[in-house]
PDB file of C-alpha atoms and ligand atoms in Angstrom:
ATOM      1  CA  MET P   1     -14.594  -1.905   3.016  1.00 89.00           C
ATOM      2  CA  ASN P   2     -13.792  -0.145   6.895  1.00 95.00           C
ATOM      3  CA  ILE P   3     -10.157   0.454   6.512  1.00 96.00           C
ATOM      4  CA  GLU P   4      -9.857   1.144  10.873  1.00 94.00           C
ATOM      5  CA  GLN P   5     -10.788  -2.127  10.856  1.00 96.00           C
ATOM      6  CA  GLU P   6      -8.771  -3.879   8.530  1.00 97.00           C
ATOM      7  CA  TYR P   7      -6.140  -1.872   9.885  1.00 96.00           C
ATOM      8  CA  ILE P   8      -8.038  -3.225  13.888  1.00 95.00           C
ATOM      9  CA  ASP P   9      -7.077  -6.491  12.609  1.00 96.00           C
ATOM     10  CA  THR P  10      -4.062  -6.613  11.407  1.00 97.00           C
ATOM     11  CA  GLU P  11      -2.295  -5.370  14.574  1.00 95.00           C
ATOM     12  CA  ALA P  12      -0.935  -2.640  12.740  1.00 95.00           C
ATOM     13  CA  LEU P  13      -3.007   0.083  14.102  1.00 94.00           C
ATOM     14  CA  LEU P  14      -0.219   0.735  17.124  1.00 93.00           C
ATOM     15  CA  GLU P  15      -0.983   2.784  20.694  1.00 93.00           C
ATOM     16  CA  GLY P  16       2.127   4.405  22.408  1.00 94.00           C
ATOM     17  CA  HIS P  17       4.233   6.672  22.356  1.00 96.00           C
ATOM     18  CA  PHE P  18       5.280   7.001  18.950  1.00 94.00           C
ATOM     19  CA  LEU P  19       7.564  10.169  17.782  1.00 92.00           C
ATOM     20  CA  LEU P  20       6.661  10.598  13.652  1.00 84.00           C
ATOM     21  CA  ALA P  21       8.706  11.494  11.000  1.00 76.00           C
ATOM     22  CA  SER P  22       7.713  15.099  11.560  1.00 76.00           C
ATOM     23  CA  GLY P  23       9.468  15.257  14.929  1.00 85.00           C
ATOM     24  CA  ASN P  24       6.007  15.762  16.635  1.00 88.00           C
ATOM     25  CA  HIS P  25       4.417  12.766  18.869  1.00 94.00           C
ATOM     26  CA  SER P  26       1.143  11.309  18.887  1.00 93.00           C
ATOM     27  CA  ARG P  27      -0.169   7.335  20.692  1.00 94.00           C
ATOM     28  CA  ARG P  28      -1.075   5.951  18.166  1.00 93.00           C
ATOM     29  CA  TYR P  29       0.870   4.878  14.423  1.00 92.00           C
ATOM     30  CA  LEU P  30      -0.159   3.081  11.598  1.00 92.00           C
ATOM     31  CA  GLN P  31       2.714   0.240  10.222  1.00 92.00           C
ATOM     32  CA  SER P  32       1.072  -0.101   7.318  1.00 92.00           C
ATOM     33  CA  ALA P  33       2.807  -3.056   6.297  1.00 93.00           C
ATOM     34  CA  LYS P  34       1.687  -5.341   8.173  1.00 95.00           C
ATOM     35  CA  VAL P  35      -2.027  -4.015   7.157  1.00 96.00           C
ATOM     36  CA  LEU P  36      -0.368  -5.382   3.452  1.00 97.00           C
ATOM     37  CA  GLU P  37       1.718  -8.329   4.939  1.00 96.00           C
ATOM     38  CA  GLU P  38      -1.322 -11.102   3.541  1.00 96.00           C
ATOM     39  CA  PRO P  39      -1.978 -10.334   0.269  1.00 97.00           C
ATOM     40  CA  LYS P  40      -5.061 -11.425   0.314  1.00 97.00           C
ATOM     41  CA  ARG P  41      -6.600  -8.385   1.979  1.00 97.00           C
ATOM     42  CA  ALA P  42      -4.143  -6.100   0.391  1.00 97.00           C
ATOM     43  CA  GLU P  43      -5.465  -7.200  -3.182  1.00 97.00           C
ATOM     44  CA  LEU P  44      -9.935  -6.302  -2.062  1.00 98.00           C
ATOM     45  CA  ILE P  45      -8.052  -3.401   0.342  1.00 98.00           C
ATOM     46  CA  CYS P  46      -6.130  -1.762  -3.000  1.00 98.00           C
ATOM     47  CA  LYS P  47      -9.809  -3.484  -4.697  1.00 98.00           C
ATOM     48  CA  ALA P  48     -12.337  -0.685  -2.747  1.00 98.00           C
ATOM     49  CA  LEU P  49     -10.012   1.917  -3.401  1.00 98.00           C
ATOM     50  CA  ALA P  50      -9.517   1.317  -6.919  1.00 98.00           C
ATOM     51  CA  ASP P  51     -13.378   1.501  -7.241  1.00 98.00           C
ATOM     52  CA  ILE P  52     -13.664   4.957  -5.771  1.00 98.00           C
ATOM     53  CA  ILE P  53     -11.027   5.886  -8.553  1.00 98.00           C
ATOM     54  CA  GLN P  54     -13.032   3.922 -11.094  1.00 98.00           C
ATOM     55  CA  LYS P  55     -15.800   6.342  -9.950  1.00 97.00           C
ATOM     56  CA  SER P  56     -14.383   9.512 -10.627  1.00 97.00           C
ATOM     57  CA  GLY P  57     -14.212   9.258 -14.190  1.00 97.00           C
ATOM     58  CA  ILE P  58     -10.203  10.175 -14.377  1.00 97.00           C
ATOM     59  CA  GLU P  59      -7.904   8.058 -16.878  1.00 97.00           C
ATOM     60  CA  ILE P  60      -5.587   6.338 -15.611  1.00 98.00           C
ATOM     61  CA  ASP P  61      -2.449   4.931 -17.623  1.00 98.00           C
ATOM     62  CA  THR P  62      -0.039   4.425 -14.499  1.00 98.00           C
ATOM     63  CA  VAL P  63       0.222   4.039 -10.591  1.00 98.00           C
ATOM     64  CA  CYS P  64       4.148   5.867  -9.814  1.00 98.00           C
ATOM     65  CA  ALA P  65       4.343   4.913  -5.439  1.00 98.00           C
ATOM     66  CA  PRO P  66       7.520   7.042  -3.897  1.00 96.00           C
ATOM     67  CA  ALA P  67       9.158   3.572  -2.890  1.00 95.00           C
ATOM     68  CA  LEU P  68       9.633   2.084   0.093  1.00 92.00           C
ATOM     69  CA  GLY P  69       6.275   2.678   2.005  1.00 89.00           C
ATOM     70  CA  GLY P  70       3.774   3.435  -0.848  1.00 95.00           C
ATOM     71  CA  VAL P  71       5.488   0.056  -3.344  1.00 97.00           C
ATOM     72  CA  ILE P  72       3.148  -2.414  -1.981  1.00 97.00           C
ATOM     73  CA  ALA P  73      -0.070  -0.767  -2.810  1.00 98.00           C
ATOM     74  CA  GLY P  74       0.928   0.750  -6.095  1.00 98.00           C
ATOM     75  CA  TYR P  75       1.089  -3.133  -7.252  1.00 98.00           C
ATOM     76  CA  GLU P  76      -1.788  -3.696  -5.664  1.00 98.00           C
ATOM     77  CA  LEU P  77      -3.832  -0.775  -7.097  1.00 98.00           C
ATOM     78  CA  ALA P  78      -2.175  -0.877  -9.714  1.00 98.00           C
ATOM     79  CA  ARG P  79      -3.273  -4.795 -11.067  1.00 98.00           C
ATOM     80  CA  ALA P  80      -6.645  -3.381  -9.941  1.00 98.00           C
ATOM     81  CA  LEU P  81      -7.283  -0.707 -12.137  1.00 98.00           C
ATOM     82  CA  GLY P  82      -4.896  -2.954 -15.001  1.00 98.00           C
ATOM     83  CA  VAL P  83      -3.032  -0.093 -15.563  1.00 98.00           C
ATOM     84  CA  ARG P  84       1.066  -0.602 -14.948  1.00 98.00           C
ATOM     85  CA  SER P  85       2.887   0.103 -11.978  1.00 98.00           C
ATOM     86  CA  ILE P  86       6.395   1.195 -10.924  1.00 98.00           C
ATOM     87  CA  PHE P  87       8.329   3.162  -8.634  1.00 98.00           C
ATOM     88  CA  VAL P  88      10.370   6.641  -7.482  1.00 98.00           C
ATOM     89  CA  GLU P  89      13.629   6.260  -4.533  1.00 97.00           C
ATOM     90  CA  LYS P  90      15.084   8.359  -2.884  1.00 95.00           C
ATOM     91  CA  LYS P  91      17.635  10.750  -4.176  1.00 95.00           C
ATOM     92  CA  GLU P  92      19.225  13.812  -2.923  1.00 94.00           C
ATOM     93  CA  GLY P  93      16.780  16.249  -2.570  1.00 90.00           C
ATOM     94  CA  GLY P  94      13.712  14.652  -4.113  1.00 95.00           C
ATOM     95  CA  MET P  95      13.107  11.366  -5.809  1.00 97.00           C
ATOM     96  CA  GLU P  96      13.674   9.328  -9.250  1.00 97.00           C
ATOM     97  CA  LEU P  97      12.694   6.617 -11.602  1.00 97.00           C
ATOM     98  CA  ARG P  98      15.165   4.019 -11.443  1.00 97.00           C
ATOM     99  CA  ARG P  99      15.935   0.470 -13.271  1.00 97.00           C
ATOM    100  CA  GLY P 100      14.432   0.891 -16.698  1.00 97.00           C
ATOM    101  CA  PHE P 101      11.302   2.300 -15.455  1.00 97.00           C
ATOM    102  CA  LYS P 102      10.348   5.740 -17.646  1.00 97.00           C
ATOM    103  CA  VAL P 103       7.210   7.968 -18.506  1.00 98.00           C
ATOM    104  CA  ALA P 104       5.226   9.121 -21.971  1.00 97.00           C
ATOM    105  CA  LYS P 105       5.225  12.387 -22.202  1.00 96.00           C
ATOM    106  CA  ASN P 106       1.484  13.542 -21.320  1.00 95.00           C
ATOM    107  CA  GLU P 107       1.363   9.630 -19.586  1.00 98.00           C
ATOM    108  CA  ASN P 108      -1.709  10.271 -16.913  1.00 98.00           C
ATOM    109  CA  VAL P 109      -0.056   9.055 -13.727  1.00 98.00           C
ATOM    110  CA  LEU P 110      -1.482   8.844 -10.048  1.00 98.00           C
ATOM    111  CA  ILE P 111       1.069   8.540  -7.275  1.00 98.00           C
ATOM    112  CA  CYS P 112      -0.071   6.225  -4.716  1.00 98.00           C
ATOM    113  CA  GLU P 113       1.119   5.801  -0.890  1.00 97.00           C
ATOM    114  CA  ASP P 114      -0.011   3.264   1.250  1.00 96.00           C
ATOM    115  CA  ILE P 115      -1.119   6.865   3.999  1.00 94.00           C
ATOM    116  CA  ILE P 116      -0.866  10.248   3.394  1.00 94.00           C
ATOM    117  CA  THR P 117       0.315  12.636   6.129  1.00 89.00           C
ATOM    118  CA  THR P 118       0.821  15.615   4.466  1.00 90.00           C
ATOM    119  CA  GLY P 119       1.733  14.629   0.994  1.00 94.00           C
ATOM    120  CA  GLY P 120       5.777  16.056   1.140  1.00 92.00           C
ATOM    121  CA  SER P 121       6.935  12.042  -0.410  1.00 93.00           C
ATOM    122  CA  ALA P 122       3.907  12.095  -2.910  1.00 96.00           C
ATOM    123  CA  MET P 123       5.333  15.703  -4.028  1.00 97.00           C
ATOM    124  CA  LYS P 124       8.194  14.851  -4.277  1.00 96.00           C
ATOM    125  CA  ALA P 125       7.474  11.946  -6.657  1.00 98.00           C
ATOM    126  CA  THR P 126       5.343  14.403  -8.607  1.00 98.00           C
ATOM    127  CA  GLN P 127       8.206  16.443  -9.145  1.00 98.00           C
ATOM    128  CA  ALA P 128      10.154  13.456 -10.597  1.00 98.00           C
ATOM    129  CA  ILE P 129       7.649  12.979 -13.074  1.00 98.00           C
ATOM    130  CA  GLU P 130       6.608  15.705 -14.352  1.00 98.00           C
ATOM    131  CA  ASP P 131      10.442  16.444 -14.492  1.00 97.00           C
ATOM    132  CA  LEU P 132       9.629  13.762 -17.068  1.00 97.00           C
ATOM    133  CA  GLY P 133       6.437  15.624 -18.855  1.00 98.00           C
ATOM    134  CA  ALA P 134       4.091  13.438 -17.529  1.00 98.00           C
ATOM    135  CA  ASN P 135       0.930  14.581 -15.789  1.00 98.00           C
ATOM    136  CA  VAL P 136      -0.031  13.780 -12.408  1.00 98.00           C
ATOM    137  CA  VAL P 137      -3.291  13.460 -12.571  1.00 98.00           C
ATOM    138  CA  ALA P 138      -4.543  11.545  -8.510  1.00 98.00           C
ATOM    139  CA  PHE P 139      -3.405  10.571  -5.621  1.00 98.00           C
ATOM    140  CA  ALA P 140      -4.585   7.968  -4.088  1.00 98.00           C
ATOM    141  CA  SER P 141      -3.576   6.100  -0.159  1.00 98.00           C
ATOM    142  CA  LEU P 142      -5.220   3.583   2.129  1.00 97.00           C
ATOM    143  CA  ALA P 143      -5.615   6.018   4.484  1.00 94.00           C
ATOM    144  CA  ASN P 144      -5.735   9.732   5.061  1.00 96.00           C
ATOM    145  CA  ARG P 145      -4.056  11.391   8.313  1.00 91.00           C
ATOM    146  CA  GLY P 146      -6.445  13.878   7.477  1.00 90.00           C
ATOM    147  CA  PHE P 147      -3.446  17.332   6.807  1.00 92.00           C
ATOM    148  CA  CYS P 148      -4.513  17.022   2.836  1.00 96.00           C
ATOM    149  CA  LYS P 149      -8.460  16.739   1.741  1.00 97.00           C
ATOM    150  CA  ARG P 150      -9.952  13.709   0.522  1.00 97.00           C
ATOM    151  CA  GLU P 151     -12.573  13.433  -2.436  1.00 97.00           C
ATOM    152  CA  GLY P 152     -16.216  12.803  -0.987  1.00 95.00           C
ATOM    153  CA  SER P 153     -14.703  13.919   3.441  1.00 95.00           C
ATOM    154  CA  SER P 154     -16.009  16.720   4.886  1.00 93.00           C
ATOM    155  CA  LEU P 155     -12.761  17.637   5.936  1.00 93.00           C
ATOM    156  CA  GLU P 156     -11.391  20.315   4.847  1.00 93.00           C
ATOM    157  CA  ALA P 157      -7.779  20.330   3.816  1.00 95.00           C
ATOM    158  CA  LYS P 158      -4.813  22.379   6.759  1.00 94.00           C
ATOM    159  CA  GLU P 159      -1.992  24.583   6.389  1.00 93.00           C
ATOM    160  CA  GLU P 160       0.421  21.746   6.555  1.00 90.00           C
ATOM    161  CA  CYS P 161      -0.436  19.956   3.085  1.00 95.00           C
ATOM    162  CA  LYS P 162       1.191  19.843   0.343  1.00 96.00           C
ATOM    163  CA  LEU P 163      -0.963  18.455  -1.936  1.00 97.00           C
ATOM    164  CA  PRO P 164      -2.151  20.734  -4.312  1.00 97.00           C
ATOM    165  CA  SER P 165      -6.387  21.395  -4.334  1.00 95.00           C
ATOM    166  CA  SER P 166      -6.948  21.118  -8.458  1.00 96.00           C
ATOM    167  CA  VAL P 167      -5.746  17.360  -8.403  1.00 98.00           C
ATOM    168  CA  PRO P 168      -8.141  14.568  -6.356  1.00 98.00           C
ATOM    169  CA  PHE P 169      -6.510  12.926  -3.673  1.00 98.00           C
ATOM    170  CA  PHE P 170      -8.182   9.641  -2.844  1.00 98.00           C
ATOM    171  CA  ALA P 171      -8.395   7.825   0.097  1.00 98.00           C
ATOM    172  CA  LEU P 172     -10.837   5.204   1.747  1.00 97.00           C
ATOM    173  CA  ASP P 173     -11.273   6.579   5.092  1.00 96.00           C
ATOM    174  CA  ASP P 174      -9.556   9.800   7.588  1.00 96.00           C
ATOM    175  CA  PHE P 175      -7.308   8.464  10.319  1.00 93.00           C
ATOM    176  CA  THR P 176      -7.200  11.606  12.889  1.00 91.00           C
ATOM    177  CA  PHE P 177      -5.164  11.772  15.861  1.00 87.00           C
ATOM    178  CA  GLU P 178      -4.028  14.105  18.082  1.00 88.00           C
ATOM    179  CA  ILE P 179      -0.321  14.835  17.471  1.00 88.00           C
ATOM    180  CA  TYR P 180       1.272  17.298  20.184  1.00 94.00           C
ATOM    181  CA  SER P 181       4.950  18.846  19.429  1.00 93.00           C
ATOM    182  CA  PRO P 182       7.351  17.293  21.695  1.00 95.00           C
ATOM    183  CA  GLU P 183       7.118  19.899  24.253  1.00 95.00           C
ATOM    184  CA  GLU P 184       3.686  20.301  24.475  1.00 96.00           C
ATOM    185  CA  CYS P 185       3.310  15.860  24.556  1.00 97.00           C
ATOM    186  CA  PRO P 186       0.962  14.691  28.040  1.00 96.00           C
ATOM    187  CA  MET P 187       3.167  11.718  27.485  1.00 97.00           C
ATOM    188  CA  CYS P 188       6.352  13.312  27.358  1.00 97.00           C
ATOM    189  CA  LYS P 189       5.412  15.167  30.630  1.00 97.00           C
ATOM    190  CA  GLU P 190       4.861  12.092  32.435  1.00 96.00           C
ATOM    191  CA  GLY P 191       7.709  11.147  31.661  1.00 95.00           C
ATOM    192  CA  SER P 192       8.265   8.336  29.186  1.00 95.00           C
ATOM    193  CA  VAL P 193      10.422   8.840  26.136  1.00 94.00           C
ATOM    194  CA  ALA P 194       9.035   8.755  22.540  1.00 95.00           C
ATOM    195  CA  ILE P 195       9.674   5.388  19.994  1.00 93.00           C
ATOM    196  CA  LYS P 196      10.240   5.740  16.877  1.00 88.00           C
ATOM    197  CA  PRO P 197       8.557   2.644  15.275  1.00 82.00           C
ATOM    198  CA  GLY P 198       9.071   3.848  11.378  1.00 66.00           C
ATOM    199  CA  SER P 199      11.129   0.668   9.420  1.00 59.00           C
ATOM    200  CA  LYS P 200      12.256  -0.978  13.041  1.00 56.00           C
TER     201      LYS P 200
HETATM  202 ZN1  LIG J 301       6.478  12.503  23.867  1.00 93.16          ZN
END
């Protein structure tokens, strides 16, 4: 599975001048909703990710995704792993399970995102799950933005990474694009204005 090619083929890898959630700027942006637009493609991508996770031998009872971004990837990954799929939603200062979703004490949960950058929302989801007594035993995303250490990659974690090094993180590839602070952004210096692609 060449995940970068999947992003290119589905026009999910955008080129331009983007304002990221962190406040930094970048020439490239991953619009993961587009790579999952075709259910058949989403199924194949998440099957490839599930194969890597299954080879590790880690027992997973449930996949939990932070809404909204992780929900489709989480659902397809749960299907491929043959386990339950749930999601957490934003609340003031964190995330929580709603809609009658439950986790049992000591249940093994994998947290799934579309993309993991520094792992901030994955850790909010982890907090919500662990507060209920379940165990977060792995993290997964379609691609790793290169701040955290993915299983099988030679790329080391950067200090911005919020994921604990004791819990394995699975992804199909590393996408390491340069990011710039607004003050140092070469595109801003050329006079262009960064746009926020996000959910718009
Ligand atoms: Zn800029």
